Short mmCIF file of C-alpha atoms in Angstrom, two decimals:
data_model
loop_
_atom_site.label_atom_id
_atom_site.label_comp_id
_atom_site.label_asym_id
_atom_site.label_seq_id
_atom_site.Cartn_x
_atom_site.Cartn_y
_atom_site.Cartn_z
CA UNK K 594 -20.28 22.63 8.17
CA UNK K 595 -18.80 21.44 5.05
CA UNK K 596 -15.92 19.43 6.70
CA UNK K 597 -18.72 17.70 8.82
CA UNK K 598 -20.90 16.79 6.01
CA UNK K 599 -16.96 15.40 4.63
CA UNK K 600 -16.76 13.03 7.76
CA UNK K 601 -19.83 12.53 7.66
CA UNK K 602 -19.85 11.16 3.70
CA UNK K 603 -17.18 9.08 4.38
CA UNK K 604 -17.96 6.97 6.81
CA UNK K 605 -21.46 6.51 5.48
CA UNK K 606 -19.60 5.48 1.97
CA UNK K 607 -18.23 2.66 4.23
CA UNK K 608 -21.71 1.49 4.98
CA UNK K 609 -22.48 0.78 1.88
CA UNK K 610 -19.80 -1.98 1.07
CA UNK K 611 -21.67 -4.84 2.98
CA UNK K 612 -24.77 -4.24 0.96
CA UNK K 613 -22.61 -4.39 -2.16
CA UNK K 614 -20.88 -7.88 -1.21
CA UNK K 615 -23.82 -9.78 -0.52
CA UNK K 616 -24.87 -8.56 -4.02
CA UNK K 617 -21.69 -9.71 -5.78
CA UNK K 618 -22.20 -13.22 -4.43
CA UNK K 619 -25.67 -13.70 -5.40
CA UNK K 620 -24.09 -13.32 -8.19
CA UNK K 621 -21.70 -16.37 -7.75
CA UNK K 622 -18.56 -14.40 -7.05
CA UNK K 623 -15.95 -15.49 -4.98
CA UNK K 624 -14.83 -14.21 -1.68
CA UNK K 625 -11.36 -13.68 -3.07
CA UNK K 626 -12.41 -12.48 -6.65
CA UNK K 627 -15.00 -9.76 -4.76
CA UNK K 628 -11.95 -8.50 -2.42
CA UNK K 629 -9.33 -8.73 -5.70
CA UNK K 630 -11.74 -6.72 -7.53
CA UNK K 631 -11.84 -3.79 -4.38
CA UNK K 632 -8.27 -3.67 -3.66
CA UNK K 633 -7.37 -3.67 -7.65
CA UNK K 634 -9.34 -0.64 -7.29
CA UNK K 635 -8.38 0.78 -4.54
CA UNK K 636 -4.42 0.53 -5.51
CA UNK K 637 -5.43 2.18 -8.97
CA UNK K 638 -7.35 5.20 -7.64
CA UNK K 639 -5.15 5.30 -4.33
CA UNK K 640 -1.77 5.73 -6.34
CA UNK K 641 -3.74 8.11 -9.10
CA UNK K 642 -4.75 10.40 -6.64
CA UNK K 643 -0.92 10.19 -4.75
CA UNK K 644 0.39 11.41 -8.17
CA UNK K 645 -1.89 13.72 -8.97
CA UNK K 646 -1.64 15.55 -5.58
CA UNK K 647 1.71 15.48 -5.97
CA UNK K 648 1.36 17.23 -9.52
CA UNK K 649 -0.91 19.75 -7.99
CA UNK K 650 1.28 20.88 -5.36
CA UNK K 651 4.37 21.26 -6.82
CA UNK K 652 2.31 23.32 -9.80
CA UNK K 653 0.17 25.40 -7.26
CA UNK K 654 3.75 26.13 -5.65
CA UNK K 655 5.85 26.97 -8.25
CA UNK K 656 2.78 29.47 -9.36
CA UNK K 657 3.14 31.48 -6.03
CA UNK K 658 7.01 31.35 -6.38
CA UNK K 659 7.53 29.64 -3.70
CA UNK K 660 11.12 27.37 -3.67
CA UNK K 661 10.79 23.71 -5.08
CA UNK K 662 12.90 22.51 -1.66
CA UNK K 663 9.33 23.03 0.16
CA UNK K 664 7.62 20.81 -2.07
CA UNK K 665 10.49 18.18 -1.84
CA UNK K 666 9.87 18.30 2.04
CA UNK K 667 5.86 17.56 1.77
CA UNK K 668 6.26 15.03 -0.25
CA UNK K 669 9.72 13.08 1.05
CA UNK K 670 11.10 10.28 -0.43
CA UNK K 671 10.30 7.46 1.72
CA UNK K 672 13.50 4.77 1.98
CA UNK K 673 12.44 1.23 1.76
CA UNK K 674 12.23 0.76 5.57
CA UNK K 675 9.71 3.23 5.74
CA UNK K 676 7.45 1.95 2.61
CA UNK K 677 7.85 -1.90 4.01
CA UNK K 678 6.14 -0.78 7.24
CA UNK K 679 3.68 0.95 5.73
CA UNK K 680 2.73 -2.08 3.46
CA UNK K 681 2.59 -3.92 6.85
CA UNK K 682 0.47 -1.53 8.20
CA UNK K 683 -1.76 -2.29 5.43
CA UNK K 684 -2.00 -5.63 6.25
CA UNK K 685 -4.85 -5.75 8.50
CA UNK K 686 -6.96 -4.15 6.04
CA UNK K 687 -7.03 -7.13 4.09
CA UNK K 688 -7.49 -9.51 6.93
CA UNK K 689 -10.58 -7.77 8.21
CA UNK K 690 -12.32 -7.70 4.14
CA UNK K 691 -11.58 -10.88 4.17
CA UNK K 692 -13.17 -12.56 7.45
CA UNK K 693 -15.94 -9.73 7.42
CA UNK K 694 -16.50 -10.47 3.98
CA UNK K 695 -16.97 -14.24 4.13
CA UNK K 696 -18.64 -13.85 7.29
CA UNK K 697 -21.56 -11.99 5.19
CA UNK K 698 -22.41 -15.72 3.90
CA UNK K 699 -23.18 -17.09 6.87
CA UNK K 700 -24.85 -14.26 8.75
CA UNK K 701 -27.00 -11.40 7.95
CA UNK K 702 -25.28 -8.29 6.73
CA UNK K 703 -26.61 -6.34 9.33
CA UNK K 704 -25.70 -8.63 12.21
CA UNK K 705 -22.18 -8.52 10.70
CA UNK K 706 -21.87 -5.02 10.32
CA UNK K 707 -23.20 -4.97 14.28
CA UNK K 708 -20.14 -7.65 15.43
CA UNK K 709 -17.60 -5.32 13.23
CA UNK K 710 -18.26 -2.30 15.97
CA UNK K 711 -17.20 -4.47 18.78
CA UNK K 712 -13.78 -3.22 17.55
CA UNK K 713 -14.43 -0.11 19.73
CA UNK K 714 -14.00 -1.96 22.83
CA UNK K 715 -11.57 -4.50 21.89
CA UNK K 716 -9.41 -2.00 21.16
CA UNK K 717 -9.56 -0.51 24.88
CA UNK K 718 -9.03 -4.32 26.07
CA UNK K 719 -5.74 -4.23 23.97
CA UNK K 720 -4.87 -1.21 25.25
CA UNK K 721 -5.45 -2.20 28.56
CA UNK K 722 -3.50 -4.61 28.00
CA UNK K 723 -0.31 -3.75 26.44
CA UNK K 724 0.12 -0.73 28.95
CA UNK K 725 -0.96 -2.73 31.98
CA UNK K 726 -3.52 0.27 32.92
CA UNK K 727 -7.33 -0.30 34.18
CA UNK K 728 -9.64 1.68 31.99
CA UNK K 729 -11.32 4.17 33.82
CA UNK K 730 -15.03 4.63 34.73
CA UNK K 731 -15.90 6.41 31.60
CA UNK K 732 -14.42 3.68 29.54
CA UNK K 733 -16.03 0.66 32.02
CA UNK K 734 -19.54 2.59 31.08
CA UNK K 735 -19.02 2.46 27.86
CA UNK K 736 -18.47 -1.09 27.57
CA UNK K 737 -21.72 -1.55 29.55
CA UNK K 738 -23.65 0.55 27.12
CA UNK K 739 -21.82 -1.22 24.13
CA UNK K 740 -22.36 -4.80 25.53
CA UNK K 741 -26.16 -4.59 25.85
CA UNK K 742 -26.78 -2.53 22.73
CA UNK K 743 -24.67 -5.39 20.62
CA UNK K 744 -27.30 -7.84 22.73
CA UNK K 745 -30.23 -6.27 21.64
CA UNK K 746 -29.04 -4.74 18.08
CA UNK K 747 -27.93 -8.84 17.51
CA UNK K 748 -31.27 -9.96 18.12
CA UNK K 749 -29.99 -12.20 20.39
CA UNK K 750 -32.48 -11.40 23.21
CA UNK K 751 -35.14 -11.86 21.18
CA UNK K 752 -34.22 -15.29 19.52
CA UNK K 753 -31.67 -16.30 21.05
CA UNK K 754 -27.37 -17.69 19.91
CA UNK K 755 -28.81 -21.30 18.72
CA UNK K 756 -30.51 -19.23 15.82
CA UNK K 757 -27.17 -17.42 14.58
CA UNK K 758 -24.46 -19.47 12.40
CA UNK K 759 -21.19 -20.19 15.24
CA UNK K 760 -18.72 -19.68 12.27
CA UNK K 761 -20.32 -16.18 10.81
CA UNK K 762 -20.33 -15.31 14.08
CA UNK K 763 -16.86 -15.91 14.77
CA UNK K 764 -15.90 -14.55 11.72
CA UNK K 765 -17.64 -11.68 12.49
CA UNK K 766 -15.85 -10.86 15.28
CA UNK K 767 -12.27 -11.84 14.22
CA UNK K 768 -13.11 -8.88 11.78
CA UNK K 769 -13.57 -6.62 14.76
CA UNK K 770 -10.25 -7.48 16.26
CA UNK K 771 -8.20 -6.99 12.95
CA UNK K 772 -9.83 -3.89 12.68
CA UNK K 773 -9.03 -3.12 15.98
CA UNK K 774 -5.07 -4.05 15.39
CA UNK K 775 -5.72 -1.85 12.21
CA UNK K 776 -6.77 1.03 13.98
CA UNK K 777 -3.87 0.96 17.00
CA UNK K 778 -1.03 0.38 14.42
CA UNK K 779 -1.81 2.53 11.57
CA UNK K 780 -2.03 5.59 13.05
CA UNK K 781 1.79 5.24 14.27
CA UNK K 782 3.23 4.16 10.94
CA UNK K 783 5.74 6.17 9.40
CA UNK K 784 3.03 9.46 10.26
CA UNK K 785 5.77 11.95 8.78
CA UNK K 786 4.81 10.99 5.08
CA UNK K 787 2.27 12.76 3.13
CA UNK K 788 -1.34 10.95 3.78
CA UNK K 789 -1.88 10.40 -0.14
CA UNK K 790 1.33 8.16 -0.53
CA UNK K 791 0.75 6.75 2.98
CA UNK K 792 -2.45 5.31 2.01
CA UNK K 793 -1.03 4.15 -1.56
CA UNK K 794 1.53 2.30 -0.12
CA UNK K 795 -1.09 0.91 2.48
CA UNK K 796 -2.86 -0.42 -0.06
CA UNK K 797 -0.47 -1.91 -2.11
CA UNK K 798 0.87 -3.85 1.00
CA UNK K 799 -2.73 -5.00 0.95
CA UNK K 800 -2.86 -6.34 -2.39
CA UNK K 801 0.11 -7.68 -2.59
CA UNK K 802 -0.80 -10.08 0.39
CA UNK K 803 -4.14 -10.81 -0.95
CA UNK K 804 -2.47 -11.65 -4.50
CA UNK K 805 -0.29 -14.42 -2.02
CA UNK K 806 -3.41 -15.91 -0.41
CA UNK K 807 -6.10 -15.57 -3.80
CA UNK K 808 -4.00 -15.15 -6.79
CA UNK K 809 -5.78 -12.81 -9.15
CA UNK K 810 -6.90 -15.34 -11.96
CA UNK K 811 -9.76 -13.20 -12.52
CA UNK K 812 -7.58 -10.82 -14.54
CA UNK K 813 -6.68 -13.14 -16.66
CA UNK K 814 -9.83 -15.52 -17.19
CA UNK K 815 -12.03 -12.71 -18.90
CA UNK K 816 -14.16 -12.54 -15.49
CA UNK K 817 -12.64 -8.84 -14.29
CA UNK K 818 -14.93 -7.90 -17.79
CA UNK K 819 -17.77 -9.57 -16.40
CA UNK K 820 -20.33 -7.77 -13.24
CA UNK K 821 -17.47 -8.32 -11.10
CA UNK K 822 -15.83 -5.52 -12.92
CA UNK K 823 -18.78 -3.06 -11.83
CA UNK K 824 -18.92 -4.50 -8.11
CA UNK K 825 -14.94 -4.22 -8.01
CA UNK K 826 -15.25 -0.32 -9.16
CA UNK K 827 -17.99 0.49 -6.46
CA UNK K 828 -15.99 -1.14 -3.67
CA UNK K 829 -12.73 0.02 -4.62
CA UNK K 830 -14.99 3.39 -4.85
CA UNK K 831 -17.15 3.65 -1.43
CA UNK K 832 -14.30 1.64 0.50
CA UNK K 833 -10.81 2.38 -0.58
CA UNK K 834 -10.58 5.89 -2.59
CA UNK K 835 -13.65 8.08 -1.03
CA UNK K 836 -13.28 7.74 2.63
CA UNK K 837 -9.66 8.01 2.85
CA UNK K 838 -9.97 11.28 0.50
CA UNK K 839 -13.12 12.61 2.77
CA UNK K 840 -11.73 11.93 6.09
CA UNK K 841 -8.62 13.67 4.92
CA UNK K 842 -10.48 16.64 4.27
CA UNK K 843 -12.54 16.87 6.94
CA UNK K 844 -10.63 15.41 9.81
CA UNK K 845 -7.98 18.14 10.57
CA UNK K 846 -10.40 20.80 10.90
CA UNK K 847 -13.00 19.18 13.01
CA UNK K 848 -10.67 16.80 15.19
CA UNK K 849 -10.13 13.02 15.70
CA UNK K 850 -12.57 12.96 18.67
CA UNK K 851 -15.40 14.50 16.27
CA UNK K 852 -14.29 12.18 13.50
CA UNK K 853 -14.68 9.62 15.48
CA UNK K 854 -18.98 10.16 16.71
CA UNK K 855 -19.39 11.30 13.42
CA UNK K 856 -17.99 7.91 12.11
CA UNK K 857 -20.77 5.91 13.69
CA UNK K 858 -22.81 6.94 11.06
CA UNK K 859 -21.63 3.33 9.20
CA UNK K 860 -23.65 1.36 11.43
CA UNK K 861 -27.02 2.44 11.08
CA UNK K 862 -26.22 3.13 7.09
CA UNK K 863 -25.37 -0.70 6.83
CA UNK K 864 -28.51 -1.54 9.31
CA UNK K 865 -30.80 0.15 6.50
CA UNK K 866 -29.42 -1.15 3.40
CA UNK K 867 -29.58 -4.76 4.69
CA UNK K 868 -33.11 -4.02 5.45
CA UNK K 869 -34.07 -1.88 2.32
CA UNK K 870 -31.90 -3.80 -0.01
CA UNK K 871 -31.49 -7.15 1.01
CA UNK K 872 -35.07 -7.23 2.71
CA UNK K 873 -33.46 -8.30 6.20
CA UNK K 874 -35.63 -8.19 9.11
CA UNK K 875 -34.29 -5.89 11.06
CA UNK K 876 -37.30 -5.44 14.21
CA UNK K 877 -37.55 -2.20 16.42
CA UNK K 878 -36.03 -3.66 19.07
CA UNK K 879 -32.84 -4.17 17.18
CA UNK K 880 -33.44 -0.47 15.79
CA UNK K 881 -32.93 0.41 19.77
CA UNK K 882 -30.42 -1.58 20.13
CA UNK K 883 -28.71 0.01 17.38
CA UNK K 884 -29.13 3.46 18.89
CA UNK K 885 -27.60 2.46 22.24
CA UNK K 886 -24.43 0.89 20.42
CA UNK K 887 -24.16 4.77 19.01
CA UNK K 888 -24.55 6.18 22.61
CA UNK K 889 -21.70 4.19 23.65
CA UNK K 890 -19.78 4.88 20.76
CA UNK K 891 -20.25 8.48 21.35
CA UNK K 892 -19.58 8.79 25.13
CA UNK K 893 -15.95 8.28 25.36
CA UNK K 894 -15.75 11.39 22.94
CA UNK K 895 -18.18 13.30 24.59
CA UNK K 896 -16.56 12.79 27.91
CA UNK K 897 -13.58 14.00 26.03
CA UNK K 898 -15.09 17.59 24.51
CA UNK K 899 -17.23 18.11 27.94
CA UNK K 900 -13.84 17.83 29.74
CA UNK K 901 -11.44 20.39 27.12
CA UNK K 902 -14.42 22.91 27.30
CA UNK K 903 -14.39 22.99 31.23
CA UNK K 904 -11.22 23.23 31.48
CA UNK K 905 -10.81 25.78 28.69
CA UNK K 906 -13.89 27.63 30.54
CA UNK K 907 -12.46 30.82 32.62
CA UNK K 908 -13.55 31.11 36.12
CA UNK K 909 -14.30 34.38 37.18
CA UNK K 910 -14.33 35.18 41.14
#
């Protein structure tokens, strides 16, 4: 139960970071000094907790007696090659806090949050795509499912696309397809390294272009001591260190497919705390809506266990 409640944690921690953005700039903050702030953070706690497992490891191992050459395979030294791709891989990252982020100033937070999870099925469009192969009937449902849910979770049945902002919109949505690019490509980057320095490196790829496009004059103009410095801790917090560190723990005991309907949790989580926090209408029809975007987020994976337990069923004659 434990490594559910992990998955679980983490993807609820991601939830929260809308909530917290729209409260940084009603405080006058910047787009780039909010996502500075986060990924200053995040390369901070991301690198301390790379070290420190390290540490830990190589301790824990040398108390059981076990050789040093085991620890120096866990945690390989990566060549250049390998760290440069991860840094790429990090990329996205960036790209999606950036246009989801500024998108939150156009839009309500939990219409944005709602245009983010269209990165479930634009990621089965790219696949489609790049291997030339029709999704099947499972997937086609989905997309169904997902496609009035977002209509209805939107509010766009009940007042209509002339009532939105075109450019948060947009934004929104650009989000959901560097996400989706995020999602594909990480997952195949350099996956022999140790997660904890995988993610550091990540990161710092993501800072480092973020530095290019904002450069951090925040650190240097006595604002980082300002609030910014508390919203930059609980983003770097809730978005960069804990979910990483959760979904690490819980993830390779319950599985991917798991992970992933457990993971869904973010969307309602971000639904409520535009509603509670921010006082966003959010009606019940929307509240429906935002159930049926869960169902179809759900069903691939369900498909997927209903399938492995039938065929892992014995047939007796």
């Amino acid at each position: 139960m434990k490594y559910y409640l992990s998955v679980l944690a983490g993807a609820m921690s991601y939830g929260i970071l809308s909530t917290i953005v729209v409260l940084a700039y009603g405080e006058g903050y910047k787009l780039g000094e909010v996502v500075g702030a986060q990924l200053i953070t995040g390369f901070l706690l991301s690198w301390m907790l790379a070290l420190y497992t390290k540490f830990r490891t190589k301790r824990k191992s040398q108390a059981n007696g076990k050789a040093s050459g085991a620890v120096a395979q866990v945690f390989k030294r990566l060549t250049w090659k390998q760290r440069l791709i991860l840094m790429a891989a990090g990329t996205p990252t960036v790209i999606t806090g950036l246009v989801y982020y500024q998108s939150l100033r156009y839009i309500p937070a939990s219409l944005a949050i709602i245009l983010l999870f269209q990165f479930t099925w634009i990621s089965v469009l790219i696949q489609a795509i790049s291997k030339r192969q029709r999704p099947d009937k499972v997937t086609f449902l989905t997309l169904i499912i997902l496609f009035g849910g977002t209509l209805l979770a939107a509010g766009f049945l009940e007042q209509g696309l002339g009532e939105f902002n075109g450019l948060g919109i947009a934004l929104g949505l650009m989000a959901a397809v560097s996400y989706s690019l995020f999602v594909l490509f990480s997952g195949k980057a350099v996956p022999s390294a140790h997660p904890a320095f995988r993610s550091a490196w990540m990161v710092t790829g993501g800072l480092i272009l973020l530095c290019i496009l904002f450069p951090p004059t925040f650190l240097f103009n006595g604002l980082i001591w300002s609030q910014l410095l508390v919203f930059g801790l609980l983003l770097g917090f809730f978005g960069a260190f804990i979910p990483p560190v959760l979904f690490a723990i819980g993830v390779p005991h319950i599985g991917g497919d798991m992970a992933g309907i457990l993971g869904a949790v973010e969307l309602p989580i971000a639904v409520l705390l535009s509603s509670i926090v921010l006082h966003e209408h959010v009606s019940g029809l929307q509240w429906f809506g935002v159930i049926i975007v869960l169902i179809g987020v759900a069903l691939p994976e369900l498909y997927k266990l209903r399938m492995r337990r039938s065929r892992n069923t014995p047939i007796y004659s």
